[in-house]
Coordinates of C-alpha atoms and ligand atoms in Angstrom, one line a residue:
X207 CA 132.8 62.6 139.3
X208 CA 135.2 59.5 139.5
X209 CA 133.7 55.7 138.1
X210 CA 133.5 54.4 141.7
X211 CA 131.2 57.5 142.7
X212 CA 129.4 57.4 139.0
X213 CA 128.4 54.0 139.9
X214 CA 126.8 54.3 142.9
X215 CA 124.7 57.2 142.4
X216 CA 124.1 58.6 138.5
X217 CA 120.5 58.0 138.1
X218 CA 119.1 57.6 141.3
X219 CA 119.6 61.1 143.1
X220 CA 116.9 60.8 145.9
X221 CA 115.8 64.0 145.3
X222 CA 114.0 64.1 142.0
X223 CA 112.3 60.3 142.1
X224 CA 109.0 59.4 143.3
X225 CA 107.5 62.3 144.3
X226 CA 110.2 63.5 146.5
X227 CA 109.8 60.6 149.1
X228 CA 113.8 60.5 149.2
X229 CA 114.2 56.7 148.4
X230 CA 117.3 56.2 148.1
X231 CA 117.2 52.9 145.7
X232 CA 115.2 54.1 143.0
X233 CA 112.0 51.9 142.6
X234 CA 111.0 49.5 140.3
X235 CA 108.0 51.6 137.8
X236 CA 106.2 48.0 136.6
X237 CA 103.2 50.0 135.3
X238 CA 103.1 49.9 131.5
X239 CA 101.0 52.8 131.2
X240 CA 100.9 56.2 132.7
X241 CA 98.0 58.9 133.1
X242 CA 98.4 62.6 132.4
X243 CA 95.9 65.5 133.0
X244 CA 96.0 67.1 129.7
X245 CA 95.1 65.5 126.0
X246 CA 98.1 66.3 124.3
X247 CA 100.7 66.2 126.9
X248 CA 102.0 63.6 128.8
X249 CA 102.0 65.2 132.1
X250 CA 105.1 63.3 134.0
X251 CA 106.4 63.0 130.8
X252 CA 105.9 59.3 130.2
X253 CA 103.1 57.4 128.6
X254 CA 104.2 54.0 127.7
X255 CA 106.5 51.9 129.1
X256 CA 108.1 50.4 125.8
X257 CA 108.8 54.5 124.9
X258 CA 109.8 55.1 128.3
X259 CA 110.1 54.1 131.9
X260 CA 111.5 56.1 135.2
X261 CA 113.4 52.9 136.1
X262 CA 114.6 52.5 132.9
X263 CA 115.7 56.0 132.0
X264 CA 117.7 55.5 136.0
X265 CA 119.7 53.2 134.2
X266 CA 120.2 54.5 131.0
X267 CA 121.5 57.8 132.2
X268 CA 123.8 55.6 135.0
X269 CA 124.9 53.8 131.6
X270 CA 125.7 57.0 129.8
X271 CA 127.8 58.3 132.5
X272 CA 129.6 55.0 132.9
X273 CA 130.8 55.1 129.4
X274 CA 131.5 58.8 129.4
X275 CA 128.6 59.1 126.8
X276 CA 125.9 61.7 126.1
X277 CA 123.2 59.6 125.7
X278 CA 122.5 55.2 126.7
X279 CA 120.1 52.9 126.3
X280 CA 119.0 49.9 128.3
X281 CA 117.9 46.6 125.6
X282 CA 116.1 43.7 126.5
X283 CA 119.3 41.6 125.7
X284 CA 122.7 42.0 123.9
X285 CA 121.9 40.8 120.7
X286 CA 118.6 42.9 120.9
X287 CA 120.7 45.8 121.2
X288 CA 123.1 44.6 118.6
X289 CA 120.1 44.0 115.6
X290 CA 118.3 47.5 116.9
X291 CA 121.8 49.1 116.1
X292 CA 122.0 47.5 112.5
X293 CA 118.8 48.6 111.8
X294 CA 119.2 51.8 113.1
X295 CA 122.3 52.5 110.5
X296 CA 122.3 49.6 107.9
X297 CA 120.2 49.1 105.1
X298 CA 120.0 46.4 102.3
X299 CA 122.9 46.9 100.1
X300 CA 125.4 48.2 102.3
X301 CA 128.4 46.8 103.8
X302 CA 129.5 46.2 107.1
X303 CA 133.7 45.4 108.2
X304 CA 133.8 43.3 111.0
X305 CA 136.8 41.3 113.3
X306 CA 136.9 37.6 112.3
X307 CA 136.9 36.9 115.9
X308 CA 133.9 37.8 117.3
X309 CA 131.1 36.6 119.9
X310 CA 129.5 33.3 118.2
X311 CA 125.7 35.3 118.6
X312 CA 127.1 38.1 116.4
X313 CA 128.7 35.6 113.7
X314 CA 124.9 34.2 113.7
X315 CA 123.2 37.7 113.6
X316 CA 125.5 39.1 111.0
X317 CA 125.6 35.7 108.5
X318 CA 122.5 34.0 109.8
X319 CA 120.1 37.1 109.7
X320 CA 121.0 40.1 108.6
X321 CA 122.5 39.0 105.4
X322 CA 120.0 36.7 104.0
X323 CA 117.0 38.5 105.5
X324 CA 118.0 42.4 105.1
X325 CA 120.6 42.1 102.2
X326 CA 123.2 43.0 104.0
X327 CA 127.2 41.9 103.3
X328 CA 130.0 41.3 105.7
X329 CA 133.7 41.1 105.5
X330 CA 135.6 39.3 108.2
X331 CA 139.0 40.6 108.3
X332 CA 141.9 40.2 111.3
X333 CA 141.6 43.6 112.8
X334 CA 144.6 43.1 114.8
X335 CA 146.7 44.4 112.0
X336 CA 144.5 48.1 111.4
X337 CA 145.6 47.8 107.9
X338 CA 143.4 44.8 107.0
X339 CA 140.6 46.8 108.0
X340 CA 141.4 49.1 105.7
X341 CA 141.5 47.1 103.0
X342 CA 138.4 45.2 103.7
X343 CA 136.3 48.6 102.9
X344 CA 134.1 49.1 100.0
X345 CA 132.2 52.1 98.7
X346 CA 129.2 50.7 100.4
X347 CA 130.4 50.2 103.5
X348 CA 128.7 51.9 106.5
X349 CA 129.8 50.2 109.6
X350 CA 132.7 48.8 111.2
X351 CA 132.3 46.7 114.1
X352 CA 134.6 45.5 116.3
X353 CA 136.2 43.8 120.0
X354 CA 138.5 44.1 121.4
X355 CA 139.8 41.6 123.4
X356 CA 138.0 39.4 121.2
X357 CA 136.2 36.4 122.1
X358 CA 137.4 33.7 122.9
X359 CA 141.3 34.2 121.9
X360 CA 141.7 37.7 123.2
X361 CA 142.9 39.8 120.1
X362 CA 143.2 42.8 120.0
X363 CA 142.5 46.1 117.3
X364 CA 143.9 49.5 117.9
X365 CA 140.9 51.3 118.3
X366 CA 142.6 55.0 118.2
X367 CA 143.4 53.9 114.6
X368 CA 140.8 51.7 113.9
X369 CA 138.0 54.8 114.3
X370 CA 140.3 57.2 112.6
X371 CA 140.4 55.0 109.3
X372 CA 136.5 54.7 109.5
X373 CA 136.3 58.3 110.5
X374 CA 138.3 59.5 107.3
X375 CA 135.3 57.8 105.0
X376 CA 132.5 58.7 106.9
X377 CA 131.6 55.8 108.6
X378 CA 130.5 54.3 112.0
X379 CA 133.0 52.6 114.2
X380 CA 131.2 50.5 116.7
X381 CA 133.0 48.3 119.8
X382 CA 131.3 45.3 121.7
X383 CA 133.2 46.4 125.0
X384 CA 131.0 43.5 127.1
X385 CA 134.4 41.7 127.6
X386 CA 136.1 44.8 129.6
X387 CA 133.2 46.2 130.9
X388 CA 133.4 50.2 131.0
X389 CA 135.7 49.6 134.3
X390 CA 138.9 49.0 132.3
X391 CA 138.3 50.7 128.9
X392 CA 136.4 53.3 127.3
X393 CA 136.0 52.7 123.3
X394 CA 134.5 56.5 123.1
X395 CA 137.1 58.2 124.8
X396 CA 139.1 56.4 121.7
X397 CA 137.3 57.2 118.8
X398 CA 134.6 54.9 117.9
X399 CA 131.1 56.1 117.7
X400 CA 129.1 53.7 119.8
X401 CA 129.4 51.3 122.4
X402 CA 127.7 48.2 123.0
X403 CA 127.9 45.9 125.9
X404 CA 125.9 42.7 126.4
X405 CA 124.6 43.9 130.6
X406 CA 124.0 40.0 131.1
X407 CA 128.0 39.8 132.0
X408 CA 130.0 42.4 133.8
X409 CA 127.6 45.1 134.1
X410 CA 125.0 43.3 136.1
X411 CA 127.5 40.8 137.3
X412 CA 125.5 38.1 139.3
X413 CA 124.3 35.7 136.5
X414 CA 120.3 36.6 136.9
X415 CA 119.6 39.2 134.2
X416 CA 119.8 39.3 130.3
X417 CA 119.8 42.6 128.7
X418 CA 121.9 44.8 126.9
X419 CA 123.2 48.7 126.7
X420 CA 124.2 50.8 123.7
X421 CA 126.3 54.6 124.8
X422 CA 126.5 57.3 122.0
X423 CA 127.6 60.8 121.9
X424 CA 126.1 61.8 118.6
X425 CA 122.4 63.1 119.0
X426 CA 120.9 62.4 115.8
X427 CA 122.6 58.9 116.4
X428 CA 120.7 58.4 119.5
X429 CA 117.4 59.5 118.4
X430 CA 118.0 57.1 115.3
X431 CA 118.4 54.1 117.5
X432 CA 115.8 55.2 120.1
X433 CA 113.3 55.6 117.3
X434 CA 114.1 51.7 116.2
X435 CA 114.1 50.7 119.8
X436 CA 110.7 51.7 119.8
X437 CA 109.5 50.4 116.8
X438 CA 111.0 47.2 117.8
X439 CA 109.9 47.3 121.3
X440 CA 113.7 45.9 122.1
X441 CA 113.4 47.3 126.2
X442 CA 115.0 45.9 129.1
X443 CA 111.9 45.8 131.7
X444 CA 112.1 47.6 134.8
X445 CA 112.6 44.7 136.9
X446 CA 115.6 43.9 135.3
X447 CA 116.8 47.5 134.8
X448 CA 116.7 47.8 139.2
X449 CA 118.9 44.7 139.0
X450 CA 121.3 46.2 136.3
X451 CA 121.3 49.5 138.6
X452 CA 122.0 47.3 141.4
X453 CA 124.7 45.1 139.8
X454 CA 126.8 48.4 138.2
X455 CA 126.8 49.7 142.2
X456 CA 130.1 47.2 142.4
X457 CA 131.2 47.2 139.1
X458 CA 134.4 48.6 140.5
X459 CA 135.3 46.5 142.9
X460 CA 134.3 43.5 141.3
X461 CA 136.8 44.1 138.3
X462 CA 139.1 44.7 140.4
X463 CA 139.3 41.0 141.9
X464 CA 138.2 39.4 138.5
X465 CA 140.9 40.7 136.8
X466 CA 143.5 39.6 140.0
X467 CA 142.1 36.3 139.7
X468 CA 142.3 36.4 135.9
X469 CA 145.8 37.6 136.0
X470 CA 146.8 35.0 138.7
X471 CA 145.1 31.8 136.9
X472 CA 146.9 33.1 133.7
X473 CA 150.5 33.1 135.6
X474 CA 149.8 29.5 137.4
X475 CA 148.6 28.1 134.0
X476 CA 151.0 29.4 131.7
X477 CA 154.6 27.2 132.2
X478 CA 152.3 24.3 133.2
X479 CA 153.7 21.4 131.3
X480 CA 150.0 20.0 130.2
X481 CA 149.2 23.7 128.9
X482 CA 150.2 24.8 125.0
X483 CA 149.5 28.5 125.6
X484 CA 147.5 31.0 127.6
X485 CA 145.9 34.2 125.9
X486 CA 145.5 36.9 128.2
X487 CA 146.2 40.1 127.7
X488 CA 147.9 41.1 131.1
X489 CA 151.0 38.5 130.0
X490 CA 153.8 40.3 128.9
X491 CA 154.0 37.0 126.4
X492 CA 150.9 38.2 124.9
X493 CA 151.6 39.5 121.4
X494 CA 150.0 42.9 122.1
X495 CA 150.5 43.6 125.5
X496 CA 151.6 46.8 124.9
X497 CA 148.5 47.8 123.4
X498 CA 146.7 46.7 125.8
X499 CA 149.1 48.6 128.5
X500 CA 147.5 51.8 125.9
X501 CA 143.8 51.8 125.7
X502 CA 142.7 49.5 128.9
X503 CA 143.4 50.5 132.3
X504 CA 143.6 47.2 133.0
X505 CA 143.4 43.7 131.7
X506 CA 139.5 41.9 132.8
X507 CA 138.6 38.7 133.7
X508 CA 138.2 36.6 130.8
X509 CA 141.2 34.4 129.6
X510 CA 141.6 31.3 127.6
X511 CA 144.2 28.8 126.6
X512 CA 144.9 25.5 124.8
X513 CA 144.8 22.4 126.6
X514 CA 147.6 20.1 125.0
X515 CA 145.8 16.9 124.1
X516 CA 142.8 18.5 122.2
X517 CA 139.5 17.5 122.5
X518 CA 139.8 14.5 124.6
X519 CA 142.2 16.5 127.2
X520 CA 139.7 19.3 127.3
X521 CA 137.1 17.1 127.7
X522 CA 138.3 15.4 130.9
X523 CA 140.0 18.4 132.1
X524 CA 136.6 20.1 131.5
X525 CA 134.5 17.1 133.5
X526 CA 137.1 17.0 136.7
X527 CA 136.2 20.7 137.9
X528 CA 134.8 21.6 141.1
X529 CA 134.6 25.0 142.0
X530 CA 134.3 26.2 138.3
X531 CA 131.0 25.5 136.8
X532 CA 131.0 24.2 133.4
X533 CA 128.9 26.7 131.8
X534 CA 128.4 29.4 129.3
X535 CA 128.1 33.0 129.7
X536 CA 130.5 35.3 131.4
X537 CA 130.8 37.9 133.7
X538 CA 129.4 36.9 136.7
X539 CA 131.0 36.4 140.3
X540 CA 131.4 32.7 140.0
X541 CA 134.3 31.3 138.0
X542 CA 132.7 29.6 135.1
X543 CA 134.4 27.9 132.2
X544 CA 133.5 26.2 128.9
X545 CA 134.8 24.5 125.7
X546 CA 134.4 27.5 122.4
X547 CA 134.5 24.6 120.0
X548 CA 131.5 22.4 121.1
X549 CA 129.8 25.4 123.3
X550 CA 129.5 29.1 122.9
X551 CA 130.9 29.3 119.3
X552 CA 129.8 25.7 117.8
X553 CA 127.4 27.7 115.7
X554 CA 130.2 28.4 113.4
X555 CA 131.7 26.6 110.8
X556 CA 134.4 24.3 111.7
X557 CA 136.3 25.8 108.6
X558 CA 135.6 29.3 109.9
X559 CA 136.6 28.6 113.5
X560 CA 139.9 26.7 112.4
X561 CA 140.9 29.9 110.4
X562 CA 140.7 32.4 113.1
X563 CA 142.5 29.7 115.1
X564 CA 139.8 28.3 117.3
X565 CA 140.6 24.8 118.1
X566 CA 139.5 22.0 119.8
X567 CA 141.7 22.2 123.0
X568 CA 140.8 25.7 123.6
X569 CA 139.3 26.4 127.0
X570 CA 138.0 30.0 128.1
X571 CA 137.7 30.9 131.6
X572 CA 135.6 33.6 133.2
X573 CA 137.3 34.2 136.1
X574 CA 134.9 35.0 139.0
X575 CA 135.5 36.9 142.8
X576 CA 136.3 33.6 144.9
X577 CA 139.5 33.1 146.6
X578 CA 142.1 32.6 143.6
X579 CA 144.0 29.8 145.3
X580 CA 140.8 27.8 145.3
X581 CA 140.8 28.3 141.5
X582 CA 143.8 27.4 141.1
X583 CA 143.8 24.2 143.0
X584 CA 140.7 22.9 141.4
X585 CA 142.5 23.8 137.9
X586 CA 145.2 21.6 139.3
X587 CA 143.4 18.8 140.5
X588 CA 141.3 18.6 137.3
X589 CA 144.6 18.7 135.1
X590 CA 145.9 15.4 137.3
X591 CA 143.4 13.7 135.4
X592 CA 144.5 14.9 132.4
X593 CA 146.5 11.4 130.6
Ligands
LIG103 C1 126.9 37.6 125.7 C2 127.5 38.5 124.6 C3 126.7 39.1 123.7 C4 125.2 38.8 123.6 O1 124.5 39.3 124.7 P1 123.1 38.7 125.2 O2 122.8 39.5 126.4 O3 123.4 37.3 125.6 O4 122.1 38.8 124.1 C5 127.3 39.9 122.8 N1 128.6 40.1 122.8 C6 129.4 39.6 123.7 C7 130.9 39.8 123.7 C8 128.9 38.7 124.7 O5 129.7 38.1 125.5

């Protein structure tokens, strides 16, 4: 079956839900509990919501096939599937590589949390050269975690070889793939173990759910981080796993017109006299386009760039907007836009952020569905303030 068709019907075949009365949306199980007939069997197979829930498991098998995956799981956010994951294969003592450019929650998880409270130790390397990944590992090292395009510059790490490395000493490769969604690239199909996407973004896609997905193909993986999900009680609830179903119906067709607006606000903005330089992977002036061209089938919605002026440009630029909403977050059908430095990545160090390059006139974009030349005129008019 083809993505488009996997989208719109894995996990809710009319024929096996709800008794047979051939809905063909499947419906939204709130009870938390379910009865059975005998002691020691749960007779529909479910007994408890947090281990299990018919609207739920809809989703996570839709997830699975998405990410041509044995086996997914629907969290009750992102991060929530991000900690359950460490847990699941981490413990105090070992070592974990990671890209220095990653999604400001992670940075906070990873030094904020995980290190002080579960003695855990992280190396921040550039994984855009597979090498320094290489060299970052220890004997104790049990997990490499990675993006790719990273957030909010849009770096990229080989993942074919990235895994391999890993592979070679035993140990887990994991990809945050929120940023292409499953539409444009496939991190199992090129090596790494697990998959993780932050379902708040592209895969529900309207802004109104938070929630979070992990895809495996290794069984005794999955059961391992099931088990902790449980334990945990990280679940997305069933309201919110009918919205995900809902939202990954047009996952298609919505990446397709992010990414043509994306692509299209990246050519308008980048010989713009007031702009230093765009990062998006679909420029052929992007320092690894090529490898882009290789392991995405396309190149998503999210861009960024530096405003030239700094902070004071990007702040009026930032103010003058209005069909872009000034706003965090990602992945949804409206445009939205935001300043890394003071917003989604202010939790880290100014010393840290300036080393992976993250300065004050950067500006990321989520380009939404609307009509680009609306975009595009708005980014102009805003830029006319610009001194
Ligand atoms: C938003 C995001 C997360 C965190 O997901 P939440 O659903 O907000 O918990 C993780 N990684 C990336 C790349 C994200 O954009």
């Amino acid at each position: 079956m083809r993505f488009e068709t996997k989208t719109v019907h894995v996990g809710e075949d009319p024929d096996f839900r709800d008794g047979g009365s051939g809905d063909v949306v499947v419906p939204i199980h709130l009870s938390s509990t379910f009865a059975r007939s005998k002691v020691d069997e749960p007779t529909a197979g479910y007994e408890y919501s947090r281990s299990g829930n018919p609207t739920r498991d809809a989703l996570e098998a839709r997830f699975a096939a998405l990410e041509n995956a044995k086996y997914g799981l629907a969290f009750s956010s992102g991060m929530a599937a991000e900690a359950t994951l460490c847990f699941s294969v981490l413990k105090p003592g070992d070592h974990v590589v990671a890209f220095d450019d990653l999604y400001g929650g992670t940075r906070r998880l990873f030094d904020r949390v995980l290190a002080p409270n579960a003695g855990i130790e992280f190396t921040y390397v550039d994984a855009r050269d597979c090498e320094n990944i290489r060299c970052g590992l220890k004997e104790n090292t049990k997990l490499v975690f990675l993006e790719s395009p990273t957030n909010p510059i849009m770096r990229l790490c080989d993942m074919r070889e990235a895994s391999d490395i890993a592979r070679e000493r035993g140990i887990i490769t994991a990809v945050d793939n929120t940023f292409m969604s499953p539409y444009f690239q496939n991190p199992l199909d090129l090596g790494a173990d697990v998959v993780l996407h932050s379902t708040s973004k592209y895969m529900n896609g309207h802004s109104d759910s938070i929630g979070g997905a992990i895809m495996v193909n290794d069984e005794e993986l999955f059961r391992a981080i099931k088990f902790n999900q449980n334990a945990v009680g990280a679940v997305l609830s069933p309201f919110d796993s009918y919205m995900v179903l809902r939202g990954t119906k047009t996952l298609a067709v919505r990446m397709r017109a992010h990414a043509e607006n994306a692509q299209k606000i990246a050519e308008y903005l980048e010989p713009h006299p007031k702009i230093d330089c765009v990062h998006y992977p679909g420029l052929p002036s992007h320092p690894q386009h090529e490898l882009a061209k290789s392991q995405m089938s396309g190149f998503g919605g999210m861009l960024s760039f530096e405003i030239a002026g700094g902070l004071e440009a990007a702040r009026t630029f930032l103010e003058n907007l209005e069909v872009f909403a000034l706003a965090e977050s990602l992945g949804g059908v409206e445009s939205l836009i935001e300043h890394p430095a003071l917003m989604t990545h202010a939790s880290i160090p100014r010393e840290e952020r300036e080393k992976v390059g993250l300065g004050d006139g950067l500006v990321r974009i989520s380009a939404g569905i609307e009509h680009p030349d609306d975009l595009i005129e708005d980014l102009e008019s805003a830029l006319a303030h610009v001194g």
